[in-house]
mmCIF file of C-alpha atoms in Angstrom:
data_model
loop_
_atom_site.group_PDB
_atom_site.id
_atom_site.type_symbol
_atom_site.label_atom_id
_atom_site.label_comp_id
_atom_site.label_asym_id
_atom_site.label_seq_id
_atom_site.Cartn_x
_atom_site.Cartn_y
_atom_site.Cartn_z
ATOM 1 C CA MET R 1 -1.002 -7.520 26.566
ATOM 2 C CA THR R 2 1.292 -6.098 29.678
ATOM 3 C CA ALA R 3 2.767 -2.318 29.159
ATOM 4 C CA ALA R 4 5.602 -3.088 27.711
ATOM 5 C CA GLY R 5 4.360 -5.498 25.617
ATOM 6 C CA SER R 6 2.421 -2.328 24.273
ATOM 7 C CA TRP R 7 5.803 0.038 23.150
ATOM 8 C CA ILE R 8 6.862 -3.738 22.083
ATOM 9 C CA SER R 9 3.935 -3.789 19.773
ATOM 10 C CA PHE R 10 4.431 -0.289 18.757
ATOM 11 C CA SER R 11 7.664 0.166 18.688
ATOM 12 C CA LEU R 12 7.835 -2.183 16.681
ATOM 13 C CA LEU R 13 5.079 -0.867 13.809
ATOM 14 C CA TYR R 14 8.005 2.600 14.230
ATOM 15 C CA ALA R 15 10.593 0.158 13.124
ATOM 16 C CA ILE R 16 7.978 -1.592 9.888
ATOM 17 C CA MET R 17 7.324 2.047 8.814
ATOM 18 C CA ILE R 18 11.101 2.938 8.937
ATOM 19 C CA ILE R 19 12.092 -0.073 7.701
ATOM 20 C CA VAL R 20 9.373 0.265 4.235
ATOM 21 C CA PHE R 21 11.144 4.043 3.474
ATOM 22 C CA VAL R 22 14.607 2.544 3.819
ATOM 23 C CA THR R 23 13.460 0.584 0.631
ATOM 24 C CA LEU R 24 10.726 2.176 -1.362
ATOM 25 C CA PRO R 25 13.646 3.333 -3.243
ATOM 26 C CA PHE R 26 13.766 -0.113 -4.572
ATOM 27 C CA PHE R 27 10.841 -1.680 -5.168
ATOM 28 C CA SER R 28 11.679 0.199 -8.806
ATOM 29 C CA PRO R 29 12.530 -1.146 -12.086
ATOM 30 C CA ARG R 30 16.337 -0.873 -12.428
ATOM 31 C CA ASN R 31 16.364 2.430 -14.487
ATOM 32 C CA ILE R 32 13.934 4.772 -11.920
ATOM 33 C CA ILE R 33 15.795 5.818 -8.976
ATOM 34 C CA PHE R 34 13.166 8.138 -6.819
ATOM 35 C CA GLY R 35 10.755 8.647 -9.509
ATOM 36 C CA ILE R 36 13.522 9.294 -12.643
ATOM 37 C CA SER R 37 14.490 7.329 -15.419
ATOM 38 C CA ILE R 38 17.928 6.584 -15.542
ATOM 39 C CA PRO R 39 19.620 5.673 -19.063
ATOM 40 C CA ASP R 40 20.238 2.596 -18.864
ATOM 41 C CA LYS R 41 24.596 2.635 -18.864
ATOM 42 C CA HIS R 42 24.425 5.083 -16.077
ATOM 43 C CA ALA R 43 21.509 3.081 -13.690
ATOM 44 C CA ASP R 44 24.566 1.519 -11.835
ATOM 45 C CA HIS R 45 26.859 5.283 -11.659
ATOM 46 C CA GLN R 46 28.581 5.819 -8.554
ATOM 47 C CA ALA R 47 26.396 8.743 -7.517
ATOM 48 C CA MET R 48 23.503 6.680 -8.239
ATOM 49 C CA HIS R 49 24.717 4.923 -5.058
ATOM 50 C CA GLY R 50 25.161 7.763 -3.508
ATOM 51 C CA PHE R 51 21.553 8.528 -3.779
ATOM 52 C CA ARG R 52 20.562 5.434 -2.685
ATOM 53 C CA LEU R 53 22.858 5.795 0.502
ATOM 54 C CA ARG R 54 22.312 9.034 1.608
ATOM 55 C CA TYR R 55 18.743 8.250 0.947
ATOM 56 C CA ILE R 56 18.245 5.559 3.842
ATOM 57 C CA TRP R 57 21.020 7.291 6.373
ATOM 58 C CA SER R 58 18.423 10.131 6.159
ATOM 59 C CA VAL R 59 15.511 8.569 6.365
ATOM 60 C CA ILE R 60 17.243 6.748 9.390
ATOM 61 C CA VAL R 61 17.948 9.094 10.964
ATOM 62 C CA ALA R 62 14.996 11.406 10.780
ATOM 63 C CA GLY R 63 13.364 8.802 12.119
ATOM 64 C CA ILE R 64 15.131 8.134 15.134
ATOM 65 C CA LEU R 65 14.975 11.454 16.053
ATOM 66 C CA TRP R 66 11.350 12.319 15.338
ATOM 67 C CA ALA R 67 11.278 9.338 17.776
ATOM 68 C CA ILE R 68 12.954 11.403 20.209
ATOM 69 C CA LEU R 69 10.909 14.143 20.154
ATOM 70 C CA ILE R 70 7.840 12.508 19.914
ATOM 71 C CA ILE R 71 8.735 10.404 23.520
ATOM 72 C CA ALA R 72 9.583 13.642 24.883
ATOM 73 C CA LEU R 73 6.384 15.429 24.209
ATOM 74 C CA SER R 74 4.720 12.529 25.784
ATOM 75 C CA LEU R 75 6.757 11.974 28.705
ATOM 76 C CA ALA R 76 6.624 16.012 29.080
ATOM 77 C CA GLY R 77 2.261 15.095 29.246
ATOM 78 C CA LEU R 78 2.029 16.991 25.932
ATOM 79 C CA LEU R 79 0.443 13.951 24.147
ATOM 80 C CA GLU R 80 -1.254 12.818 27.245
ATOM 81 C CA GLU R 81 -4.845 11.302 25.708
ATOM 82 C CA LEU R 82 -7.295 10.108 28.061
ATOM 83 C CA PRO R 83 -7.871 7.000 27.718
ATOM 84 C CA VAL R 84 -4.657 5.776 27.747
ATOM 85 C CA ASP R 85 -3.625 2.433 27.722
ATOM 86 C CA ASN R 86 -0.634 1.890 29.758
ATOM 87 C CA GLY R 87 1.726 4.199 29.242
ATOM 88 C CA ILE R 88 1.017 4.991 25.208
ATOM 89 C CA SER R 89 -1.805 6.914 24.180
ATOM 90 C CA GLU R 90 -3.848 7.659 20.919
ATOM 91 C CA LEU R 91 -2.915 11.304 20.210
ATOM 92 C CA LEU R 92 1.309 9.325 20.444
ATOM 93 C CA ILE R 93 0.506 6.568 18.687
ATOM 94 C CA VAL R 94 -1.151 9.172 15.640
ATOM 95 C CA THR R 95 0.977 11.452 15.485
ATOM 96 C CA SER R 96 4.328 9.525 15.473
ATOM 97 C CA VAL R 97 2.227 7.898 12.731
ATOM 98 C CA ILE R 98 0.646 10.572 10.531
ATOM 99 C CA GLY R 99 4.489 12.608 10.863
ATOM 100 C CA TYR R 100 6.581 10.225 10.627
ATOM 101 C CA ILE R 101 4.999 9.541 7.193
ATOM 102 C CA LEU R 102 5.180 12.970 6.320
ATOM 103 C CA ILE R 103 8.709 13.692 7.247
ATOM 104 C CA ALA R 104 9.724 10.719 5.414
ATOM 105 C CA SER R 105 8.105 11.552 2.340
ATOM 106 C CA ILE R 106 9.442 14.749 2.254
ATOM 107 C CA ILE R 107 13.129 13.517 2.401
ATOM 108 C CA PHE R 108 12.124 11.900 -0.978
ATOM 109 C CA ILE R 109 10.832 13.755 -2.746
ATOM 110 C CA VAL R 110 13.765 16.079 -1.990
ATOM 111 C CA PHE R 111 16.064 13.605 -3.292
ATOM 112 C CA HIS R 112 14.131 13.126 -5.989
ATOM 113 C CA GLY R 113 14.737 16.752 -7.343
ATOM 114 C CA GLN R 114 18.638 15.441 -6.773
ATOM 115 C CA VAL R 115 18.641 12.850 -8.831
ATOM 116 C CA SER R 116 16.636 15.246 -11.640
ATOM 117 C CA ASP R 117 18.763 18.265 -10.955
ATOM 118 C CA TYR R 118 21.813 15.884 -11.480
ATOM 119 C CA LYS R 119 20.622 13.914 -14.786
ATOM 120 C CA ARG R 120 20.438 17.194 -16.542
ATOM 121 C CA GLN R 121 23.198 18.296 -15.368
ATOM 122 C CA GLN R 122 25.206 15.292 -16.602
ATOM 123 C CA GLY R 123 22.847 16.073 -20.145
ATOM 124 C CA TRP R 124 21.422 12.359 -19.843
ATOM 125 C CA SER R 125 18.142 12.377 -21.771
ATOM 126 C CA THR R 126 15.601 9.415 -21.555
ATOM 127 C CA THR R 127 14.521 10.964 -24.971
ATOM 128 C CA PRO R 128 15.180 8.756 -28.259
ATOM 129 C CA PRO R 129 16.797 10.978 -30.785
ATOM 130 C CA MET R 130 14.135 9.004 -33.644
ATOM 131 C CA PRO R 131 10.644 8.458 -33.244
ATOM 132 C CA LYS R 132 10.189 5.459 -30.826
ATOM 133 C CA LYS R 133 8.837 1.703 -32.135
ATOM 134 C CA ALA R 134 6.435 0.204 -30.804
ATOM 135 C CA ALA R 135 5.553 -3.151 -30.077
ATOM 136 C CA ALA R 136 2.457 -4.471 -28.778
ATOM 137 C CA ASP R 137 0.673 -7.989 -28.583
ATOM 138 C CA LEU R 138 -2.988 -7.910 -30.341
ATOM 139 C CA LYS R 139 -3.100 -11.689 -28.297
ATOM 140 C CA PHE R 140 -1.713 -10.510 -25.091
ATOM 141 C CA ARG R 141 -4.828 -10.304 -22.442
ATOM 142 C CA SER R 142 -6.662 -13.359 -24.687
ATOM 143 C CA SER R 143 -3.499 -15.188 -22.597
ATOM 144 C CA SER R 144 -3.959 -15.952 -18.852
ATOM 145 C CA ILE R 145 -2.438 -12.676 -17.678
ATOM 146 C CA VAL R 146 -4.203 -13.065 -14.130
ATOM 147 C CA TYR R 147 -5.638 -15.575 -11.994
ATOM 148 C CA SER R 148 -9.196 -15.369 -11.911
ATOM 149 C CA ASN R 149 -11.946 -13.898 -9.837
ATOM 150 C CA TYR R 150 -13.371 -16.824 -9.116
ATOM 151 C CA TRP R 151 -9.994 -17.402 -6.584
ATOM 152 C CA PHE R 152 -11.843 -14.949 -4.275
ATOM 153 C CA LEU R 153 -15.210 -17.043 -4.016
ATOM 154 C CA PRO R 154 -13.045 -18.404 -0.374
ATOM 155 C CA HIS R 155 -13.377 -15.058 0.350
ATOM 156 C CA LEU R 156 -17.261 -14.606 -0.533
ATOM 157 C CA LEU R 157 -17.347 -17.439 1.607
ATOM 158 C CA VAL R 158 -15.810 -16.472 4.972
ATOM 159 C CA THR R 159 -17.879 -12.935 4.510
ATOM 160 C CA LEU R 160 -21.444 -15.253 4.189
ATOM 161 C CA LEU R 161 -20.125 -17.825 6.758
ATOM 162 C CA GLY R 162 -19.532 -15.117 9.715
ATOM 163 C CA ALA R 163 -22.625 -12.514 8.449
ATOM 164 C CA GLY R 164 -25.016 -16.353 8.589
ATOM 165 C CA ALA R 165 -23.492 -17.000 12.585
ATOM 166 C CA ALA R 166 -23.801 -13.280 12.924
ATOM 167 C CA LEU R 167 -28.041 -13.451 12.425
ATOM 168 C CA ALA R 168 -28.588 -16.871 13.988
ATOM 169 C CA LEU R 169 -26.712 -15.931 16.463
ATOM 170 C CA TYR R 170 -27.436 -12.176 16.930
ATOM 171 C CA ASP R 171 -30.166 -13.402 20.476
ATOM 172 C CA ARG R 172 -27.150 -14.512 22.463
ATOM 173 C CA ILE R 173 -24.966 -11.601 21.386
ATOM 174 C CA PRO R 174 -25.187 -8.661 23.932
ATOM 175 C CA ASP R 175 -27.235 -5.398 24.145
ATOM 176 C CA GLU R 176 -24.016 -3.370 23.493
ATOM 177 C CA ILE R 177 -20.977 -4.339 22.077
ATOM 178 C CA GLY R 178 -17.809 -2.463 21.837
ATOM 179 C CA MET R 179 -17.278 -0.792 18.316
ATOM 180 C CA ARG R 180 -14.159 0.439 20.153
ATOM 181 C CA TYR R 181 -11.052 -1.128 21.698
ATOM 182 C CA SER R 182 -7.628 -0.177 23.496
ATOM 183 C CA ILE R 183 -4.519 -2.674 22.643
ATOM 184 C CA GLU R 184 -4.628 -4.347 26.195
ATOM 185 C CA GLY R 185 -8.321 -5.194 25.225
ATOM 186 C CA GLU R 186 -11.279 -2.811 27.245
ATOM 187 C CA VAL R 187 -13.444 -1.027 25.465
ATOM 188 C CA LEU R 188 -13.440 2.108 24.867
ATOM 189 C CA HIS R 189 -17.128 2.837 23.014
ATOM 190 C CA SER R 190 -19.358 0.621 23.108
ATOM 191 C CA ALA R 191 -23.173 1.733 20.843
ATOM 192 C CA GLU R 192 -26.918 0.077 21.637
ATOM 193 C CA LYS R 193 -27.027 -3.610 19.543
ATOM 194 C CA THR R 194 -28.472 -3.586 16.147
ATOM 195 C CA VAL R 195 -28.092 -5.506 12.611
ATOM 196 C CA HIS R 196 -26.363 -3.156 10.852
ATOM 197 C CA ARG R 197 -23.795 -2.782 13.874
ATOM 198 C CA VAL R 198 -23.714 -6.364 14.650
ATOM 199 C CA LEU R 199 -22.679 -7.123 10.377
ATOM 200 C CA LEU R 200 -20.539 -4.027 10.226
ATOM 201 C CA LEU R 201 -17.218 -5.888 9.988
ATOM 202 C CA ASN R 202 -19.041 -7.603 7.469
ATOM 203 C CA TYR R 203 -20.455 -4.271 4.989
ATOM 204 C CA VAL R 204 -15.813 -4.283 5.757
ATOM 205 C CA GLN R 205 -15.559 -7.686 4.569
ATOM 206 C CA LEU R 206 -18.123 -7.330 1.001
ATOM 207 C CA ALA R 207 -15.740 -3.685 0.305
ATOM 208 C CA VAL R 208 -12.413 -5.003 0.902
ATOM 209 C CA ILE R 209 -13.438 -7.935 -1.809
ATOM 210 C CA GLY R 210 -14.850 -5.685 -4.490
ATOM 211 C CA VAL R 211 -11.534 -3.436 -4.203
ATOM 212 C CA PHE R 212 -9.202 -6.683 -4.972
ATOM 213 C CA ILE R 213 -11.598 -7.590 -7.335
ATOM 214 C CA PHE R 214 -11.670 -4.706 -8.804
ATOM 215 C CA LEU R 215 -7.188 -4.598 -8.144
ATOM 216 C CA ASN R 216 -6.954 -7.916 -10.191
ATOM 217 C CA TYR R 217 -9.196 -6.431 -13.235
ATOM 218 C CA THR R 218 -7.347 -3.381 -13.515
ATOM 219 C CA ILE R 219 -4.101 -5.478 -13.101
ATOM 220 C CA ARG R 220 -5.214 -7.567 -16.775
ATOM 221 C CA SER R 221 -6.433 -4.108 -18.464
ATOM 222 C CA LEU R 222 -2.896 -2.250 -18.378
ATOM 223 C CA ARG R 223 -1.251 -1.417 -20.405
ATOM 224 C CA GLN R 224 1.442 -3.664 -22.643
ATOM 225 C CA LYS R 225 4.953 -2.184 -21.259
ATOM 226 C CA LEU R 226 6.430 -4.455 -24.530
ATOM 227 C CA ASP R 227 9.893 -3.853 -25.675
ATOM 228 C CA PRO R 228 10.160 -3.367 -28.863
ATOM 229 C CA SER R 229 13.934 -5.315 -28.759
ATOM 230 C CA ALA R 230 13.377 -8.230 -27.740
ATOM 231 C CA PRO R 231 9.268 -8.159 -27.328
ATOM 232 C CA ALA R 232 8.896 -12.508 -26.789
ATOM 233 C CA GLU R 233 11.079 -12.069 -24.393
ATOM 234 C CA SER R 234 9.749 -9.173 -22.968
ATOM 235 C CA ARG R 235 6.248 -10.238 -22.878
ATOM 236 C CA LYS R 236 6.884 -13.336 -21.008
ATOM 237 C CA GLN R 237 8.357 -10.796 -18.643
ATOM 238 C CA GLU R 238 5.500 -8.992 -18.349
ATOM 239 C CA ILE R 239 3.174 -12.174 -18.049
ATOM 240 C CA ARG R 240 4.667 -13.610 -14.837
ATOM 241 C CA TYR R 241 4.813 -10.519 -13.472
ATOM 242 C CA ARG R 242 1.095 -9.537 -13.882
ATOM 243 C CA ARG R 243 0.511 -12.854 -12.520
ATOM 244 C CA SER R 244 2.713 -11.986 -8.903
ATOM 245 C CA MET R 245 0.730 -9.191 -8.297
ATOM 246 C CA SER R 246 -2.631 -11.494 -9.276
ATOM 247 C CA LEU R 247 -1.227 -14.168 -6.856
ATOM 248 C CA LEU R 248 -0.809 -11.197 -4.151
ATOM 249 C CA MET R 249 -3.482 -9.468 -4.471
ATOM 250 C CA ILE R 250 -5.565 -12.428 -3.790
ATOM 251 C CA SER R 251 -3.718 -13.773 -1.187
ATOM 252 C CA LEU R 252 -3.697 -10.309 0.921
ATOM 253 C CA GLY R 253 -7.242 -10.088 -0.012
ATOM 254 C CA PHE R 254 -7.780 -13.400 1.969
ATOM 255 C CA LEU R 255 -6.111 -12.367 4.618
ATOM 256 C CA LEU R 256 -7.955 -9.358 5.083
ATOM 257 C CA VAL R 257 -11.469 -10.881 5.010
ATOM 258 C CA VAL R 258 -9.486 -13.747 7.992
ATOM 259 C CA TYR R 259 -8.727 -10.783 10.241
ATOM 260 C CA PHE R 260 -11.942 -9.020 9.796
ATOM 261 C CA ALA R 261 -13.316 -12.041 10.419
ATOM 262 C CA LEU R 262 -11.442 -12.966 13.404
ATOM 263 C CA LEU R 263 -12.616 -9.830 14.908
ATOM 264 C CA GLN R 264 -16.457 -10.290 14.650
ATOM 265 C CA ALA R 265 -16.065 -13.397 16.331
ATOM 266 C CA MET R 266 -13.856 -12.049 19.598
ATOM 267 C CA THR R 267 -16.418 -8.494 19.420
ATOM 268 C CA LEU R 268 -19.848 -10.086 19.601
ATOM 269 C CA TYR R 269 -19.499 -13.448 21.041
ATOM 270 C CA GLY R 270 -16.886 -12.346 23.870
ATOM 271 C CA GLY R 271 -13.120 -13.636 22.929
ATOM 272 C CA ASN R 272 -9.811 -12.829 24.289
ATOM 273 C CA MET R 273 -10.165 -8.591 23.651
ATOM 274 C CA LYS R 274 -6.360 -8.714 24.687
ATOM 275 C CA LEU R 275 -5.635 -10.763 21.661
ATOM 276 C CA ALA R 276 -7.805 -8.757 19.763
ATOM 277 C CA GLY R 277 -6.178 -5.616 20.499
ATOM 278 C CA SER R 278 -2.516 -7.147 19.220
ATOM 279 C CA LEU R 279 -4.496 -8.565 16.369
ATOM 280 C CA ALA R 280 -5.177 -4.145 16.184
ATOM 281 C CA VAL R 281 -1.416 -3.784 16.796
ATOM 282 C CA LEU R 282 0.575 -7.430 14.591
ATOM 283 C CA PHE R 283 -1.595 -7.400 11.608
ATOM 284 C CA PRO R 284 -0.137 -3.837 10.140
ATOM 285 C CA LEU R 285 3.363 -5.920 10.583
ATOM 286 C CA LEU R 286 2.263 -9.334 9.295
ATOM 287 C CA THR R 287 0.804 -7.051 6.246
ATOM 288 C CA VAL R 288 3.663 -5.411 5.869
ATOM 289 C CA ALA R 289 6.163 -8.595 6.078
ATOM 290 C CA VAL R 290 4.192 -10.074 3.302
ATOM 291 C CA ILE R 291 4.444 -7.246 0.459
ATOM 292 C CA GLY R 292 7.989 -6.824 0.835
ATOM 293 C CA ALA R 293 8.850 -10.672 1.208
ATOM 294 C CA ALA R 294 6.675 -11.003 -1.949
ATOM 295 C CA GLY R 295 7.155 -7.026 -3.412
ATOM 296 C CA PHE R 296 11.296 -8.411 -3.507
ATOM 297 C CA ARG R 297 10.599 -11.451 -5.229
ATOM 298 C CA ILE R 298 8.347 -9.895 -8.051
ATOM 299 C CA GLN R 299 10.850 -7.412 -8.694
ATOM 300 C CA ARG R 300 12.459 -8.843 -10.230
ATOM 301 C CA LYS R 301 10.034 -10.485 -12.819
ATOM 302 C CA ARG R 302 9.310 -7.223 -13.510
ATOM 303 C CA GLY R 303 10.063 -4.863 -16.735
ATOM 304 C CA LYS R 304 11.944 -1.665 -17.141
ATOM 305 C CA GLU R 305 9.997 1.083 -17.422
ATOM 306 C CA GLY R 306 9.515 2.692 -20.783
ATOM 307 C CA ALA R 307 12.497 5.485 -21.927
ATOM 308 C CA ASP R 308 9.667 7.639 -22.911
ATOM 309 C CA GLY R 309 10.948 11.280 -21.169
ATOM 310 C CA GLN R 310 7.589 11.031 -19.230
ATOM 311 C CA ASP R 311 9.443 12.269 -16.129
ATOM 312 C CA HIS R 312 7.641 15.447 -15.593
ATOM 313 C CA HIS R 313 4.228 13.534 -15.546
ATOM 314 C CA TRP R 314 5.136 11.950 -12.085
ATOM 315 C CA LYS R 315 5.109 14.670 -9.055
ATOM 316 C CA GLY R 316 7.848 13.945 -7.327
ATOM 317 C CA GLY R 317 8.679 10.569 -7.706
ATOM 318 C CA MET R 318 4.941 9.097 -6.643
ATOM 319 C CA LEU R 319 2.031 11.025 -8.690
ATOM 320 C CA TYR R 320 1.070 10.657 -12.096
ATOM 321 C CA TYR R 321 -0.801 13.909 -12.949
ATOM 322 C CA ASN R 322 -1.173 13.730 -17.483
ATOM 323 C CA PRO R 323 -3.939 14.957 -19.309
ATOM 324 C CA ALA R 324 -2.351 13.180 -21.971
ATOM 325 C CA ASP R 325 -2.830 10.437 -21.178
ATOM 326 C CA PRO R 326 -6.587 8.210 -21.392
ATOM 327 C CA ALA R 327 -5.065 5.247 -19.696
ATOM 328 C CA LEU R 328 -7.246 6.157 -15.687
ATOM 329 C CA ILE R 329 -4.708 3.990 -13.573
ATOM 330 C CA VAL R 330 -0.858 3.174 -14.003
ATOM 331 C CA GLU R 331 1.881 0.748 -13.326
ATOM 332 C CA LYS R 332 4.145 3.258 -10.004
ATOM 333 C CA ARG R 333 6.989 4.172 -10.961
ATOM 334 C CA VAL R 334 7.886 3.939 -7.122
ATOM 335 C CA GLY R 335 6.786 0.507 -4.978
ATOM 336 C CA VAL R 336 4.988 -2.019 -5.659
ATOM 337 C CA GLY R 337 0.946 -1.614 -7.588
ATOM 338 C CA TRP R 338 -0.079 1.135 -9.553
ATOM 339 C CA THR R 339 -2.057 4.790 -8.720
ATOM 340 C CA ILE R 340 -4.373 6.376 -10.868
ATOM 341 C CA ASN R 341 -3.857 9.619 -13.153
ATOM 342 C CA PHE R 342 -4.208 12.378 -11.264
ATOM 343 C CA ALA R 343 -4.907 14.276 -14.247
ATOM 344 C CA ARG R 344 -8.096 12.050 -15.736
ATOM 345 C CA PRO R 345 -11.612 13.214 -13.880
ATOM 346 C CA VAL R 346 -12.682 9.894 -12.954
ATOM 347 C CA SER R 347 -9.937 9.368 -10.435
ATOM 348 C CA TRP R 348 -10.972 11.672 -7.910
ATOM 349 C CA LEU R 349 -14.610 10.496 -7.968
ATOM 350 C CA ILE R 350 -13.221 6.214 -7.044
ATOM 351 C CA ILE R 351 -11.357 8.942 -4.379
ATOM 352 C CA ALA R 352 -14.496 10.664 -3.445
ATOM 353 C CA SER R 353 -16.281 7.321 -3.730
ATOM 354 C CA PHE R 354 -13.728 5.817 -1.332
ATOM 355 C CA ILE R 355 -13.409 8.387 1.563
ATOM 356 C CA LEU R 356 -17.645 8.157 1.317
ATOM 357 C CA THR R 357 -17.464 4.287 2.528
ATOM 358 C CA ILE R 358 -15.927 5.249 4.855
ATOM 359 C CA THR R 359 -17.524 7.608 6.200
ATOM 360 C CA VAL R 360 -20.501 5.515 5.638
ATOM 361 C CA ILE R 361 -19.062 3.373 7.884
ATOM 362 C CA ILE R 362 -18.061 5.168 10.931
ATOM 363 C CA ILE R 363 -21.988 5.754 10.908
ATOM 364 C CA LEU R 364 -23.103 2.815 10.608
ATOM 365 C CA SER R 365 -20.699 1.834 13.761
#
């Protein structure tokens, strides 16, 4: 990859981030606007379209201005860091990515607050005046609502084949193996060969498989969201949505496992490291594209959010905190997938375990 190619790849990654935040409000049930529940009859209100339009322009303009600032700082030498990959320093990449995520998140939270204020000013209530009826299907989880975990066997097979090959060819692997590479494929950090370092990416693959199996289980165990006025229709819709999400998790998990298998093969057996560097940049783009394309299709199978006055439990529209809710995992109001009920102590154990796993992988490397 040339210097121009590096800048093009980085620009594509930055553009994808802007697209993700531009489309974020549209990955919600029809009656959820920036994490705020809106009565069905007002979901298409002109003011709601106005909020979305102003948000889109805000994140686009903020992204452009932030990119100009970062480039200016780089040209002024304030974001230089060695080693530099053809003019693109790691500090520039990290600063631009994390900085924009924070800026765009703040913009989203601001619009979340504006929609909440507008809803209150209009006197719109999503809490029924009388006790709300509930619908439940006792045979719901006995149905085929997700794909079996046996679908993860190909993921495990790829991992075992990679680990077996690494152990069988251990003597042929160089005594010094690259642990960190630039976009150009140059070794930035190497370490002495050990069994753990050779199998490091296999450990990562096993962790990935475990995470996606847990997500698949979560899809199955989530509480039902059946509409009391149309239980049969909403049940079918719920099953279609969950099976689609289950298939997406299986597909993304396999994509990740294959990606790490390719990286392992190229780093241990002297492959084309420029290609590996390109994969490191292009893979996030491919992943976002897959999630985006699948998400738009799955979104049509998603039922509306129950109008149960839960707005105050969604902090900023994204973080769920409800001590009265025994559920640990709940479906996101905004975006594709699920989030944790941060009011549950177990949620912090899960976060700590995730951080610990990342730390162990870094130590082993």
